[in-house]
Amino acid sequence: MDDLLTIAGKSYSSRLLVGTGKYKDFAQTREAIDASGAQIVTVAIRRTNIGQDPNAPSLLDALPPSQFTYLPNTAGCYTAEDAIRTLRLARELLDDHRLVKLEVLGDPRTLFPNMPETLKAADVLVKEGFQVMVYCADDPIQAKMLEDIGCVAVMPLASLIGSGMGILNPWNVQLVRDAVKVPVLVDAGVGTASDAAIAMELGCDGVLMNTAIALANDPVKMAGAMKKGVEAGREAFLSGRMPKKFYTASPSSPTTGLISS
Amino acid sequence: MTTPTPDSVLSLTINGEARSVAGPASVAALLDEMGLTGKRLAVERNGEIVPKGLHASTPLADGDRLEIVVAVGGG
């Protein structure tokens, strides 16, 4: 039986979602995303570069929207108003595509989310028919509020965006996971494959990452590692791990039949 | 809202930069002049999105502020 990730009524075989920023060039972007097996990719919405050669290749040439599910984000938005405006433009850009990533930042140094503005934006966007996957603090109370508003997924940070610090508070991630019924994806802070595996072992439904792959010495190799990390973590979670115990006096070998003089 | 004057110069602000175009001109005509016809983008005129289907029939007016956005790499 397939263990599929279902978001807003659509199912995906990959539980690894990746961003498209910070790569060397479009070729590397495509190669890394292929190696990751990701089906959902985030993109940013920005002013077109006037004066640029209109025939220059674009991200959409390297990652056709027909082959990938695009997740437009609101990176760089510090108010609900800006985030809403950005996603309305994204929806027009992508022919009424409604699955979006909402993030409203509160501090340009840490990129920590402004949760009151996030809640405000989520409410408006859901009412306008968007399917909102929302980047948020690892706060189980606010995660439930976002679910109640109608967000289709909650995406708590494990550590700061781009920090690679890993899952700093696995207890809060579990609290978020337990607080909602919609998919929970760790978004932000993953640095290496074991971080991704830990997120999945905590029972998360998926992981979203960008910097961990793009800034690895070998992004394509790391993308492959992340794919395996997410799969390994998910399988371990589904297996039901053994309990942790300080000591058990319970060896794995028989205690009888020992030779003696 | 001002109406376009025939055979005039329209002073526009596009993505924060001043640009003049010969009027009358539609949004579609402007995109064509900028080499953007057929590109996947979204246009906002004076704070309101101009749907793709209305690009050809939406006239530009002197003083219009436009935002033309595309999808780029991001996390």
Short mmCIF file of N, CA, C and O in Angstrom, two decimals, chain A residues 4-15 39-40 65-70 97 99 131 133 152 183:
data_model
loop_
_atom_site.label_atom_id
_atom_site.label_comp_id
_atom_site.label_asym_id
_atom_site.label_seq_id
_atom_site.Cartn_x
_atom_site.Cartn_y
_atom_site.Cartn_z
N LEU A 4 1.09 7.68 0.87
CA LEU A 4 1.11 8.95 0.15
C LEU A 4 0.87 10.14 1.06
O LEU A 4 0.19 10.05 2.08
N LEU A 5 1.44 11.26 0.67
CA LEU A 5 1.21 12.53 1.36
C LEU A 5 0.05 13.22 0.65
O LEU A 5 0.12 13.46 -0.55
N THR A 6 -1.00 13.51 1.38
CA THR A 6 -2.16 14.15 0.77
C THR A 6 -2.32 15.56 1.33
O THR A 6 -2.44 15.76 2.54
N ILE A 7 -2.29 16.52 0.42
CA ILE A 7 -2.45 17.93 0.80
C ILE A 7 -3.54 18.52 -0.07
O ILE A 7 -3.47 18.44 -1.30
N ALA A 8 -4.54 19.12 0.56
CA ALA A 8 -5.65 19.74 -0.17
C ALA A 8 -6.23 18.80 -1.21
O ALA A 8 -6.47 19.20 -2.36
N GLY A 9 -6.40 17.55 -0.83
CA GLY A 9 -7.06 16.60 -1.71
C GLY A 9 -6.22 16.01 -2.82
O GLY A 9 -6.70 15.20 -3.60
N LYS A 10 -4.95 16.42 -2.91
CA LYS A 10 -4.08 15.84 -3.93
C LYS A 10 -2.97 15.04 -3.24
O LYS A 10 -2.45 15.46 -2.20
N SER A 11 -2.64 13.89 -3.84
CA SER A 11 -1.67 13.00 -3.19
C SER A 11 -0.33 12.99 -3.90
O SER A 11 -0.26 13.09 -5.13
N TYR A 12 0.72 12.86 -3.12
CA TYR A 12 2.08 12.88 -3.62
C TYR A 12 2.85 11.71 -3.03
O TYR A 12 2.66 11.37 -1.86
N SER A 13 3.76 11.14 -3.84
CA SER A 13 4.56 10.03 -3.32
C SER A 13 5.78 10.55 -2.55
O SER A 13 6.29 9.88 -1.67
N SER A 14 6.24 11.75 -2.89
CA SER A 14 7.40 12.30 -2.19
C SER A 14 6.96 13.14 -1.01
O SER A 14 6.05 13.97 -1.12
N ARG A 15 7.64 12.94 0.13
CA ARG A 15 7.36 13.75 1.32
C ARG A 15 8.43 14.83 1.50
O ARG A 15 8.50 15.48 2.55
N GLN A 39 8.32 16.63 -5.67
CA GLN A 39 7.27 16.90 -6.65
C GLN A 39 6.71 18.31 -6.48
O GLN A 39 6.13 18.88 -7.40
N ILE A 40 6.88 18.85 -5.28
CA ILE A 40 6.40 20.18 -4.97
C ILE A 40 7.61 21.08 -4.76
O ILE A 40 8.52 20.73 -3.98
N PRO A 65 6.06 24.06 -15.01
CA PRO A 65 4.91 23.89 -14.11
C PRO A 65 4.05 22.67 -14.43
O PRO A 65 3.28 22.21 -13.61
N SER A 66 4.23 22.16 -15.64
CA SER A 66 3.47 20.96 -16.01
C SER A 66 4.06 19.71 -15.35
O SER A 66 3.38 18.70 -15.19
N GLN A 67 5.34 19.78 -14.98
CA GLN A 67 6.01 18.60 -14.39
C GLN A 67 6.09 18.67 -12.87
O GLN A 67 6.27 17.66 -12.21
N PHE A 68 6.00 19.86 -12.33
CA PHE A 68 6.12 20.04 -10.89
C PHE A 68 4.92 20.80 -10.37
O PHE A 68 4.33 21.62 -11.07
N THR A 69 4.59 20.59 -9.11
CA THR A 69 3.56 21.39 -8.45
C THR A 69 4.26 22.59 -7.84
O THR A 69 5.12 22.44 -6.98
N TYR A 70 3.89 23.76 -8.31
CA TYR A 70 4.51 24.98 -7.82
C TYR A 70 3.86 25.44 -6.52
O TYR A 70 2.63 25.37 -6.37
N HIS A 97 -3.84 28.78 -10.02
CA HIS A 97 -3.28 27.79 -9.11
C HIS A 97 -3.43 28.31 -7.68
O HIS A 97 -3.11 29.46 -7.41
N LEU A 99 -2.65 26.43 -4.54
CA LEU A 99 -1.83 25.90 -3.45
C LEU A 99 -0.65 26.84 -3.25
O LEU A 99 0.14 27.06 -4.18
N GLN A 131 -5.42 27.57 -1.06
CA GLN A 131 -5.09 26.40 -0.24
C GLN A 131 -3.76 26.74 0.42
O GLN A 131 -2.71 26.70 -0.22
N MET A 133 -0.63 26.60 2.80
CA MET A 133 0.34 25.86 3.62
C MET A 133 1.11 26.96 4.35
O MET A 133 1.71 27.82 3.71
N VAL A 152 -4.41 24.32 4.90
CA VAL A 152 -4.38 22.91 4.51
C VAL A 152 -3.16 22.17 5.05
O VAL A 152 -3.09 20.94 4.99
N PRO A 183 -1.82 17.94 7.55
CA PRO A 183 -0.40 17.59 7.47
C PRO A 183 0.48 18.63 8.15
O PRO A 183 0.22 19.84 8.07
#
